[in-house]
Short mmCIF file of C-alpha atoms and ligand atoms in Angstrom, two decimals:
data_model
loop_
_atom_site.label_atom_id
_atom_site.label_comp_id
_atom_site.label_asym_id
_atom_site.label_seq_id
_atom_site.Cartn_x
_atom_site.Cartn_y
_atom_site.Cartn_z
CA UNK A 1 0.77 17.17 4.27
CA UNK A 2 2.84 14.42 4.51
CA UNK A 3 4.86 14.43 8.52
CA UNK A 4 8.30 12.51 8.78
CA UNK A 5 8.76 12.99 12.63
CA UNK A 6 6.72 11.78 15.65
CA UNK A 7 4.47 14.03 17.52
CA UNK A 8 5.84 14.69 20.59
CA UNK A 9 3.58 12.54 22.72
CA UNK A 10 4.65 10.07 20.34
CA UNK A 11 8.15 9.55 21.22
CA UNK A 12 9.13 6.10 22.14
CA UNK A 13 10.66 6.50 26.10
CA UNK A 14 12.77 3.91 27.77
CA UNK A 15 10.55 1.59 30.26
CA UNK A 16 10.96 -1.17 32.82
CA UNK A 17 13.38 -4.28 32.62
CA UNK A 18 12.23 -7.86 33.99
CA UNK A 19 15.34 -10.03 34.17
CA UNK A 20 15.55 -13.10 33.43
CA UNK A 21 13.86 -15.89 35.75
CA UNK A 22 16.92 -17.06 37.62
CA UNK A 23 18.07 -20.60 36.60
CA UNK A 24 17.11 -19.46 33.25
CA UNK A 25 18.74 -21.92 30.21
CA UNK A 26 18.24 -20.37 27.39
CA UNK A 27 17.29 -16.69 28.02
CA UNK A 28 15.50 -14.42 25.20
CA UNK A 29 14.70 -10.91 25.29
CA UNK A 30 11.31 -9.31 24.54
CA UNK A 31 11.04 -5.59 23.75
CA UNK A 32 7.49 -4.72 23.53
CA UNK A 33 6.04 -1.31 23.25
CA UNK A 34 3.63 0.05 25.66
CA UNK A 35 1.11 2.27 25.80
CA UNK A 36 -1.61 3.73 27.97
CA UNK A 37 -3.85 6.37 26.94
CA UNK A 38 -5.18 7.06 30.92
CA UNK A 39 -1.90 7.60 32.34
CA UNK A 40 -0.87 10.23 29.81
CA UNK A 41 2.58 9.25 29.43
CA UNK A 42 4.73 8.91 26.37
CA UNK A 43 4.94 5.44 24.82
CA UNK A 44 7.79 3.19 25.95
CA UNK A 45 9.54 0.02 25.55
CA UNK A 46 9.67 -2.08 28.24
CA UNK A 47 11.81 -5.30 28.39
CA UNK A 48 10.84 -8.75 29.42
CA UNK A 49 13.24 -12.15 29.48
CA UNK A 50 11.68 -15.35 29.46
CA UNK A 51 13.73 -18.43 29.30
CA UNK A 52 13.19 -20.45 25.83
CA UNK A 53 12.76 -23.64 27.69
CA UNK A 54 9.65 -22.79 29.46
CA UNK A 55 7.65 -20.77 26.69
CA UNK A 56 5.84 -22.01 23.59
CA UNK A 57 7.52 -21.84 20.47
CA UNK A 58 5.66 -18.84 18.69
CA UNK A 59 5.28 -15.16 19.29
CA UNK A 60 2.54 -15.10 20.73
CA UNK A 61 3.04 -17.89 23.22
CA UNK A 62 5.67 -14.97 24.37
CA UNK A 63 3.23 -12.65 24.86
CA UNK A 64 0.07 -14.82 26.20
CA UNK A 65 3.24 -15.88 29.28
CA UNK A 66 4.50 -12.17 29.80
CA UNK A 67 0.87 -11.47 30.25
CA UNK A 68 -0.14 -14.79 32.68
CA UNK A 69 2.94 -14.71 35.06
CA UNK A 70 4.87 -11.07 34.81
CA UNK A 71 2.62 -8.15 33.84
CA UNK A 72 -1.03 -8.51 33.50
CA UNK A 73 -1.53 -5.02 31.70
CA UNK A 74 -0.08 -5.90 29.02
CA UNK A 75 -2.90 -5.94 26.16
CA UNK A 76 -2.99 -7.29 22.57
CA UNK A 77 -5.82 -9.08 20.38
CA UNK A 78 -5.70 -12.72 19.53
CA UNK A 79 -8.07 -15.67 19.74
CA UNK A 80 -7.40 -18.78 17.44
CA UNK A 81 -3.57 -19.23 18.35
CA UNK A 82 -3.26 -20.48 14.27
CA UNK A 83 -3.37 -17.41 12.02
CA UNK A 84 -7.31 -18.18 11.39
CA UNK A 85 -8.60 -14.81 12.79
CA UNK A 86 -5.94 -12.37 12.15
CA UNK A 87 -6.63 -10.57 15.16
CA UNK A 88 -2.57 -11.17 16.45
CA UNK A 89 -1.41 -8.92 14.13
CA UNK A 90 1.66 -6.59 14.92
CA UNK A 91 5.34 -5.52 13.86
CA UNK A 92 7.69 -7.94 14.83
CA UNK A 93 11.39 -7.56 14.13
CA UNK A 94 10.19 -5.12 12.17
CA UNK A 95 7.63 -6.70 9.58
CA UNK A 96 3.95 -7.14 10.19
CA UNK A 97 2.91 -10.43 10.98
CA UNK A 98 0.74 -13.01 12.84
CA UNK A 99 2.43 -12.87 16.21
CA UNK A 100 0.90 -16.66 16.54
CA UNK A 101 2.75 -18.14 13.31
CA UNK A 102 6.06 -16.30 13.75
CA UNK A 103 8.60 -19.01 15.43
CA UNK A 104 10.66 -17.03 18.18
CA UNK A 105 13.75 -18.76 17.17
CA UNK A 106 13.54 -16.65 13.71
CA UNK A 107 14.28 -13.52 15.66
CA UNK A 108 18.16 -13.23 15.85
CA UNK A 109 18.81 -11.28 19.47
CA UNK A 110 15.97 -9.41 20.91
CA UNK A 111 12.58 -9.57 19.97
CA UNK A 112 11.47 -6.49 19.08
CA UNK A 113 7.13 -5.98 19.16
CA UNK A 114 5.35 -2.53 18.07
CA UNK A 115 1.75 -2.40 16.80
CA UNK A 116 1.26 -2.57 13.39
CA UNK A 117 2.47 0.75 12.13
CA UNK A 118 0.79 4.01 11.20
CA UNK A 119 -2.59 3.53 13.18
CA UNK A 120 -3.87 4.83 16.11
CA UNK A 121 -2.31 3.33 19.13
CA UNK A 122 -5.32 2.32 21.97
CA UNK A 123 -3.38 0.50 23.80
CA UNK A 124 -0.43 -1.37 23.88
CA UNK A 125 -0.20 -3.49 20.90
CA UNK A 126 -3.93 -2.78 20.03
CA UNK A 127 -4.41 -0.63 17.33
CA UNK A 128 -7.48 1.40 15.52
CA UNK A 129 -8.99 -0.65 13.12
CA UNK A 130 -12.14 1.53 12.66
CA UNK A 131 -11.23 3.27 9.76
CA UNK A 132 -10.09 0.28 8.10
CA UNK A 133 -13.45 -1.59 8.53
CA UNK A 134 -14.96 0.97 7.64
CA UNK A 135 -13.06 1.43 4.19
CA UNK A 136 -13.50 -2.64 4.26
CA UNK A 137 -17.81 -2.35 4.31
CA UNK A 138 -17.67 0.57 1.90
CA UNK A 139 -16.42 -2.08 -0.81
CA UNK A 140 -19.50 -3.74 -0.37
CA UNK A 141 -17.63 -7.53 0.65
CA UNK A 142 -20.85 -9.47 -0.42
CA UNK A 143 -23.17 -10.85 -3.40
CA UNK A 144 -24.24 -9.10 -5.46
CA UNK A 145 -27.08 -10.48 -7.75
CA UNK A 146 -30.23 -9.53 -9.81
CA UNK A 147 -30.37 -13.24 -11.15
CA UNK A 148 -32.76 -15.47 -8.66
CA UNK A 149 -30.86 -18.59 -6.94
CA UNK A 150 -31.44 -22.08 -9.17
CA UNK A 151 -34.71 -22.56 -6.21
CA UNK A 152 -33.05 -25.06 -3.30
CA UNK A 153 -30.14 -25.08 -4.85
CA UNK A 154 -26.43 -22.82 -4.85
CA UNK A 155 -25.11 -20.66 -7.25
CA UNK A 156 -23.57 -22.31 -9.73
CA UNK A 157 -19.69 -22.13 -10.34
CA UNK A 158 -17.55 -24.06 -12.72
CA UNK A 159 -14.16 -25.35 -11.23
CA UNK A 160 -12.22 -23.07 -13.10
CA UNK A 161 -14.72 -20.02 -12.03
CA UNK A 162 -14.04 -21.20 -8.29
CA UNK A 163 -9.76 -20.99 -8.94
CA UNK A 164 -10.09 -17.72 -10.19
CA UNK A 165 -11.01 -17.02 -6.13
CA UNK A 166 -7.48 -18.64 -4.68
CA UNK A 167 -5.06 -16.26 -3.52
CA UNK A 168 -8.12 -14.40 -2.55
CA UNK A 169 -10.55 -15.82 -0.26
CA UNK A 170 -7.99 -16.70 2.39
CA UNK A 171 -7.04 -13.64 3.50
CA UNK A 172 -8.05 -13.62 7.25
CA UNK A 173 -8.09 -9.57 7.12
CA UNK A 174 -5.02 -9.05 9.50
CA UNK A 175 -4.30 -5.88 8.14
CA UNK A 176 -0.19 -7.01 8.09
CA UNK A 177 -0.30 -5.39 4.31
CA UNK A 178 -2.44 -1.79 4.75
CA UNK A 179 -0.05 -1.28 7.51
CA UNK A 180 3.27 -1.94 6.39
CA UNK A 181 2.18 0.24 2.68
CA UNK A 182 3.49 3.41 2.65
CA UNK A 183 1.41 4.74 -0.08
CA UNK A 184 -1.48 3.56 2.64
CA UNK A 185 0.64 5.65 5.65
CA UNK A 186 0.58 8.82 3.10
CA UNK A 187 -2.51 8.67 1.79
CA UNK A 188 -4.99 6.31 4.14
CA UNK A 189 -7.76 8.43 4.00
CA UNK A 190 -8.50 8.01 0.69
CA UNK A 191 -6.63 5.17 -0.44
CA UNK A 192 -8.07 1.77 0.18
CA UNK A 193 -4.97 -0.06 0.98
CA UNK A 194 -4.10 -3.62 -0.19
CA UNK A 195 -6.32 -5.68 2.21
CA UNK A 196 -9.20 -3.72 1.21
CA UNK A 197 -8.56 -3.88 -2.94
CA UNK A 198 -7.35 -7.82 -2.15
CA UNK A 199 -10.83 -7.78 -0.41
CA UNK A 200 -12.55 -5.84 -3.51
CA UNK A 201 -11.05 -8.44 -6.07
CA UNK A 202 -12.01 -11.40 -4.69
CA UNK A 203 -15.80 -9.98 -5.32
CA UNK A 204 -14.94 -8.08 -9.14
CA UNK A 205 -13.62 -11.82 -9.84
CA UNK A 206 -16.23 -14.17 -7.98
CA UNK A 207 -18.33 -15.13 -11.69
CA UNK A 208 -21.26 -15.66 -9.30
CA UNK A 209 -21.78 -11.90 -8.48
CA UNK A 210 -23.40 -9.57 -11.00
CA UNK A 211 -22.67 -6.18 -9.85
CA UNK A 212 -19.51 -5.99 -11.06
CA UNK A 213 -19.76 -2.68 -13.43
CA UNK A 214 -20.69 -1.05 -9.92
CA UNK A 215 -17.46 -2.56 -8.37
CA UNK A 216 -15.12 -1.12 -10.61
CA UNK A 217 -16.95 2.24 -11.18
CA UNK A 218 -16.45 2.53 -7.17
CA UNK A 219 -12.46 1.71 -7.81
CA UNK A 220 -12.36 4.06 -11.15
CA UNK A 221 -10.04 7.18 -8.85
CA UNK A 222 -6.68 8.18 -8.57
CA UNK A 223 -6.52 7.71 -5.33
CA UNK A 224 -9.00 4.66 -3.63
CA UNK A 225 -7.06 1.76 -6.14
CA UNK A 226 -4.42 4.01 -8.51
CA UNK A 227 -2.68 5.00 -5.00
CA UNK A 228 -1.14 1.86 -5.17
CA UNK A 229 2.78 2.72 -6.50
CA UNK A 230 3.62 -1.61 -6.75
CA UNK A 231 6.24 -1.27 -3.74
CA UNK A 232 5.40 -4.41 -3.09
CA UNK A 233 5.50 -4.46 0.81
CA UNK A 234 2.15 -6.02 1.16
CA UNK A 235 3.00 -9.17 -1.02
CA UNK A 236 6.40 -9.31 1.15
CA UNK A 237 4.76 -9.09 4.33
CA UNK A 238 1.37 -11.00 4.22
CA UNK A 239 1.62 -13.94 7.02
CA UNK A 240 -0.57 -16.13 4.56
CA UNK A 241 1.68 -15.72 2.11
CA UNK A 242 -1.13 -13.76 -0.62
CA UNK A 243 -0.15 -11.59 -2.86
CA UNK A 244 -2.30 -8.57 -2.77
CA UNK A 245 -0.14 -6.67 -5.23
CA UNK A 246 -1.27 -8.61 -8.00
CA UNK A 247 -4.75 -8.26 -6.89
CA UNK A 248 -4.54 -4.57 -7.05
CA UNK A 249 -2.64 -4.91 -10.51
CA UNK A 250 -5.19 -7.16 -11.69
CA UNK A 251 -7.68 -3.98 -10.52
CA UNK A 252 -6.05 -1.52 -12.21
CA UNK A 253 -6.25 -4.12 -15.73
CA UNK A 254 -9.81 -4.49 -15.43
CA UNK A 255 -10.67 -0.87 -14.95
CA UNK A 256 -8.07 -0.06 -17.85
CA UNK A 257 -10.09 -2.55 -19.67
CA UNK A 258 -13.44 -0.74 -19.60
CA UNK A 259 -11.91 1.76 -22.41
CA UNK A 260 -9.89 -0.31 -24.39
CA UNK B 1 -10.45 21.45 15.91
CA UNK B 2 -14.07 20.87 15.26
CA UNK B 3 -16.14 18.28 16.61
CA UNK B 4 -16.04 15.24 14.12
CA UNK B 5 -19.32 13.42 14.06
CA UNK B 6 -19.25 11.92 10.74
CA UNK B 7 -19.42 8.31 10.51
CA UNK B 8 -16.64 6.17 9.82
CA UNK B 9 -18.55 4.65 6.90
CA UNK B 10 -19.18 8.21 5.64
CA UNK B 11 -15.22 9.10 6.21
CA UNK B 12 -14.40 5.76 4.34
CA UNK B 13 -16.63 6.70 1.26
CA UNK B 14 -15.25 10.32 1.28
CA UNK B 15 -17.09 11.79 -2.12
CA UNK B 16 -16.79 8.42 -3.99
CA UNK B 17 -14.51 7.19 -7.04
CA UNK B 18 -13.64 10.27 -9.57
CA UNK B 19 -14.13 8.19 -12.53
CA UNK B 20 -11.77 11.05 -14.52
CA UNK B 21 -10.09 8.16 -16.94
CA UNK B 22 -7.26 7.67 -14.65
CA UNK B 23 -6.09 4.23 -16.10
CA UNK B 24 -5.62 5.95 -19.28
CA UNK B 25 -2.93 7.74 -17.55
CA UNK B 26 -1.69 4.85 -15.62
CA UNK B 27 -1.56 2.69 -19.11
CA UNK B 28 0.25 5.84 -20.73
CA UNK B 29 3.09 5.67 -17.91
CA UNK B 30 3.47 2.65 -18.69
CA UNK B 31 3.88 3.04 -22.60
CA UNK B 32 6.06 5.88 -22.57
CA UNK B 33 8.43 4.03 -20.26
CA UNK B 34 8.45 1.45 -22.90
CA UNK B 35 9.12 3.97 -25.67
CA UNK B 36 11.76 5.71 -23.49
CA UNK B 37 13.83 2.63 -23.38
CA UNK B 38 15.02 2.89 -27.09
CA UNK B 39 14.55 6.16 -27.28
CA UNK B 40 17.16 6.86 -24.17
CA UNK B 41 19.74 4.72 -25.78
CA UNK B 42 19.62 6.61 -28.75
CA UNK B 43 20.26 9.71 -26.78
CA UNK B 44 23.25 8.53 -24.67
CA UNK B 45 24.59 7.26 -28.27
CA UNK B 46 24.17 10.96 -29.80
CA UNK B 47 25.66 12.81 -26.84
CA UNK B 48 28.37 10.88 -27.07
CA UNK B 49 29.24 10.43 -30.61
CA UNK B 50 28.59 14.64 -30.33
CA UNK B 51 30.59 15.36 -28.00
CA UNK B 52 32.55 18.50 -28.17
CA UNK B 53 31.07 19.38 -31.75
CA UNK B 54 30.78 22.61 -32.86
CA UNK B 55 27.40 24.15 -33.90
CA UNK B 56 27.49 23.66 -37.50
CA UNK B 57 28.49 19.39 -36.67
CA UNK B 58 25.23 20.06 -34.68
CA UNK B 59 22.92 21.82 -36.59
CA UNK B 60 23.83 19.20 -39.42
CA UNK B 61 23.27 16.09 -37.37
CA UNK B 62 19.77 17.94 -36.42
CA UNK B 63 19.08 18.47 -40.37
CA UNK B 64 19.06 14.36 -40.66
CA UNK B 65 14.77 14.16 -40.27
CA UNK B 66 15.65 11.12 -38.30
CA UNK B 67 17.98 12.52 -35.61
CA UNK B 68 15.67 15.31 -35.21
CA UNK B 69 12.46 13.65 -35.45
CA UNK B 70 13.66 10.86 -32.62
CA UNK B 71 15.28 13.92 -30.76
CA UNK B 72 11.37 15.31 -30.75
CA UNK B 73 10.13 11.92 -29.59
CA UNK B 74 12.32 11.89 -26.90
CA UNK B 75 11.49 15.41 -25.61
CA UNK B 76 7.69 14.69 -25.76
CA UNK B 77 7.60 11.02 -24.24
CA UNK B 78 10.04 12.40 -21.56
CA UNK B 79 8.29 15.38 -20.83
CA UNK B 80 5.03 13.25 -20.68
CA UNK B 81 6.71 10.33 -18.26
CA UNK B 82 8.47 12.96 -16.19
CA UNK B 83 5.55 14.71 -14.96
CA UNK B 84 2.90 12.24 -14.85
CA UNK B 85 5.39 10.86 -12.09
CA UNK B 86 6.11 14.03 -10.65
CA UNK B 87 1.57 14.49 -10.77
CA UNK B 88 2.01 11.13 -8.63
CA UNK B 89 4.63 12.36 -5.80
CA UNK B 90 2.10 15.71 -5.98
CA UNK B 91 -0.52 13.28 -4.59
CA UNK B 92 1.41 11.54 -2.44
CA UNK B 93 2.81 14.35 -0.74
CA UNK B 94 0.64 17.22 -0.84
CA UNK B 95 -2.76 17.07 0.25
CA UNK B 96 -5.24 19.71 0.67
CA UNK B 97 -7.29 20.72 -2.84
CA UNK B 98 -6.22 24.44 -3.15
CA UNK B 99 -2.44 23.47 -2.63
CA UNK B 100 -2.57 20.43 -4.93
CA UNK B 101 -4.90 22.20 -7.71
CA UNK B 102 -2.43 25.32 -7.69
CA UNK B 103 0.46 22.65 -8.25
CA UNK B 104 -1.46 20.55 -10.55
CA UNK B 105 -2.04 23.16 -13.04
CA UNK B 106 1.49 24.38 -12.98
CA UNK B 107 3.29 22.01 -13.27
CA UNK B 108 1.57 20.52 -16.47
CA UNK B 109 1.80 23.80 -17.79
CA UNK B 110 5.17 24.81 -17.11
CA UNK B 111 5.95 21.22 -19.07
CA UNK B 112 4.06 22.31 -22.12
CA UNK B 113 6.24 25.36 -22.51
CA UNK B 114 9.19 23.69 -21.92
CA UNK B 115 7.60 21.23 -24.27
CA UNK B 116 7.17 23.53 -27.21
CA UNK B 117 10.60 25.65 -26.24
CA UNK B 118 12.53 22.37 -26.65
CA UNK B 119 11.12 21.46 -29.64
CA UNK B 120 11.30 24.97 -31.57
CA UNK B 121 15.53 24.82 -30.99
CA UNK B 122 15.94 21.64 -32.53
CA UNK B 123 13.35 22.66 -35.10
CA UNK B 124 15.74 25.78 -35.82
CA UNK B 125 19.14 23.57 -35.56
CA UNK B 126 17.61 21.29 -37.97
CA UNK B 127 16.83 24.28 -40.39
CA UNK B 128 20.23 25.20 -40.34
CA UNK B 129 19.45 28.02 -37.54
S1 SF4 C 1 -3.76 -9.96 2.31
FE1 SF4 C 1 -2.49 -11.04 3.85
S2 SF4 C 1 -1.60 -9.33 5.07
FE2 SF4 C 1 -3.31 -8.47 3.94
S3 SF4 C 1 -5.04 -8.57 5.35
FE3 SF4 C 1 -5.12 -10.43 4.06
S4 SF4 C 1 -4.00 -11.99 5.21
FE4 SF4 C 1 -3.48 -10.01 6.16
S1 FES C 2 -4.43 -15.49 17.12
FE1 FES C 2 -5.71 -15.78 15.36
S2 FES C 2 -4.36 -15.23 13.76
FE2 FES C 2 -3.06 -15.16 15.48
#
């Protein structure tokens, strides 16, 4: 059943303030949430100011400074620094994004940082991906073929073939969508989400791969593609600016399709 | 709560895709909102141009085939858009299979007879009943 109120251990607390460095020109304000599964406390937000003049322009150059020079235990995920890995991933001012292509300066007042919503917390700003992978390998993201390779050569794939694939194949699997889809926060368990059906497409529609029939059998259910209600917060949240509702939609054709 | 071993790959796959014709439904949706359109104007036109008429005025604007057969339309395209949205929310909202089946069944069912109630009174205002 569906729950509209935090657990108990849940519930966001008040947490520590770090003024601002004295001398500071052009203070900002960084509310990030914390949390940390060993101490058994409640989550909380604790507030950082950094001055503007002496930080990086982006999010994450925020966050990669808080944890340097204030508070080491502060945790997150990132590693190219140029929304390439999609590991940066969080809620900022509340909309999921790449905390290392969002420009501070497009916050108005305090920066405001949860994980991405609806998973489970680990720590921090780190959420559980697990399920999601998980849901990600059971689409099978890979060829599929009977048909031999031409011998020493590649597939072949006609310019047009290889368009149909844009929109698709640069999704860096941040996870910004699944998170931010309520139909996803309802029904997760079942439902595949829109990173995973973006993911699914960009296979059902790749005119190299043969095992299509076995692609959309997999999707054929009410609830791992027809979930999807077209609210339309993935396509308004994606960092890479995708649009994984029309993916889905373009799911939901091709299986209608199949009897038609 | 029991111990949870299963893999995440396992949880992920759960008991694999239904395959019970759901985009039929999905395309129907999608059609009756179409019809409904039209069909919802015409309504709001005959409440209002009835408005405050007695039973006979009614009965008589029922005996046109037209007003009653669009009347019928109207009752069954609604009936059929209302609750394959409210079968949606249903799955949305409550999970757990003896909960949802119970609801599932009912509420179809409780739409038929309403269905078939509907229709039989205009059936009998259009007879002159
Ligand atoms: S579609 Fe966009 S938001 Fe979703 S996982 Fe891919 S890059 Fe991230
Ligand atoms: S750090 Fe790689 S996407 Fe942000």
């Amino acid at each position: 059943m569906v729950q509209f109120t935090l657990p108990a251990h849940s519930r966001i607390a008040k947490g520590r303030d770090w003024p601002a460095p004295a001398g500071a020109k052009r203070p900002k304000t960084f509310s990030i949430y914390r949390f940390d599964p060993d101490s058994g406390d409640n989550p909380r937000m604790d507030r950082f100011t950094l001055d503007l003049d002496d930080c990086g322009p982006m999010v994450l150059d925020a966050l990669i400074k808080i944890k340097n020079e204030i508070d080491p235990t502060l945790t997150f995920r990132r590693s190219c620094r140029e929304g390439i890995c999609g590991s940066c991933s969080m809620n900022i001012d509340g909309l999921n994004t790449l905390a290392c292509l969002k420009p501070i300066e497009e916050v108005k007042g305090e920066v405001k940082i949860h994980p991405l919503p609806h998973l489970p917390v680990v720590k921090d700003l780190v959420p559980d991906l697990t399920h999601l992978y998980a849901q990600y390998q059971s689409v099978e993201p890979w060829m599929k073929t009977d048909t031999p390779a031409p011998p020493g050569k590649e597939r072949p794939q006609s310019p047009e073939e290889r368009e149909r694939l844009d929109g698709l194949w640069e999704c860096v699997l941040c996870f910004s969508c699944s998170a931010s889809c309520p139909s996803y926060w309802w029904s997760g368990s079942r439902y595949l989400g829109p990173a995973i059906l973006l993911q699914a497409a960009r296979w059902v529609f790749d005119s190299r791969d043969e095992a299509k029939p076995e692609r959309l059998d997999a999707l054929d259910d009410p609830f791992k593609l027809f979930r999807c209600h077209t609210i339309f917060n993935c396509t308004n949240t994606c960092p890479k600016g995708l649009d994984p509702a029309k993916a889905i939609a373009d799911l939901k054709r091709e299986v209608f399709k199949r009897a038609e | 709560m029991a111990l949870k071993m299963q893999s995440p790959l396992g949880r992920a796959r759960g008991r694999g895709a239904a395959k019970s014709g759901i985009a039929h439904h999905w395309f129907m949706e999608r059609l009756t909102a179409v019809a409904l359109v039209p069909l919802m104007l015409w309504f709001v036109a005959a409440v209002i141009a009835n408005f405050g008429a007695s039973h006979a005025e009614i009965s008589a604007f029922f005996g046109q085939p037209w007003n009653a057969a669009l009347m019928i339309m109207t009752i069954l395209f609604g009936l059929y858009h209302g609750i394959s949205g409210l079968m949606i929310v249903l799955g949305d909202y409550i999970h757990g299979p003896a909960k949802h089946l119970t609801l599932a069944l009912a509420v179809p069912a409780l739409a038929v007879l309403a269905g078939i109630y509907l229709i039989v009174c205009v059936l009998i205002l259009a007879l002159g009943g």
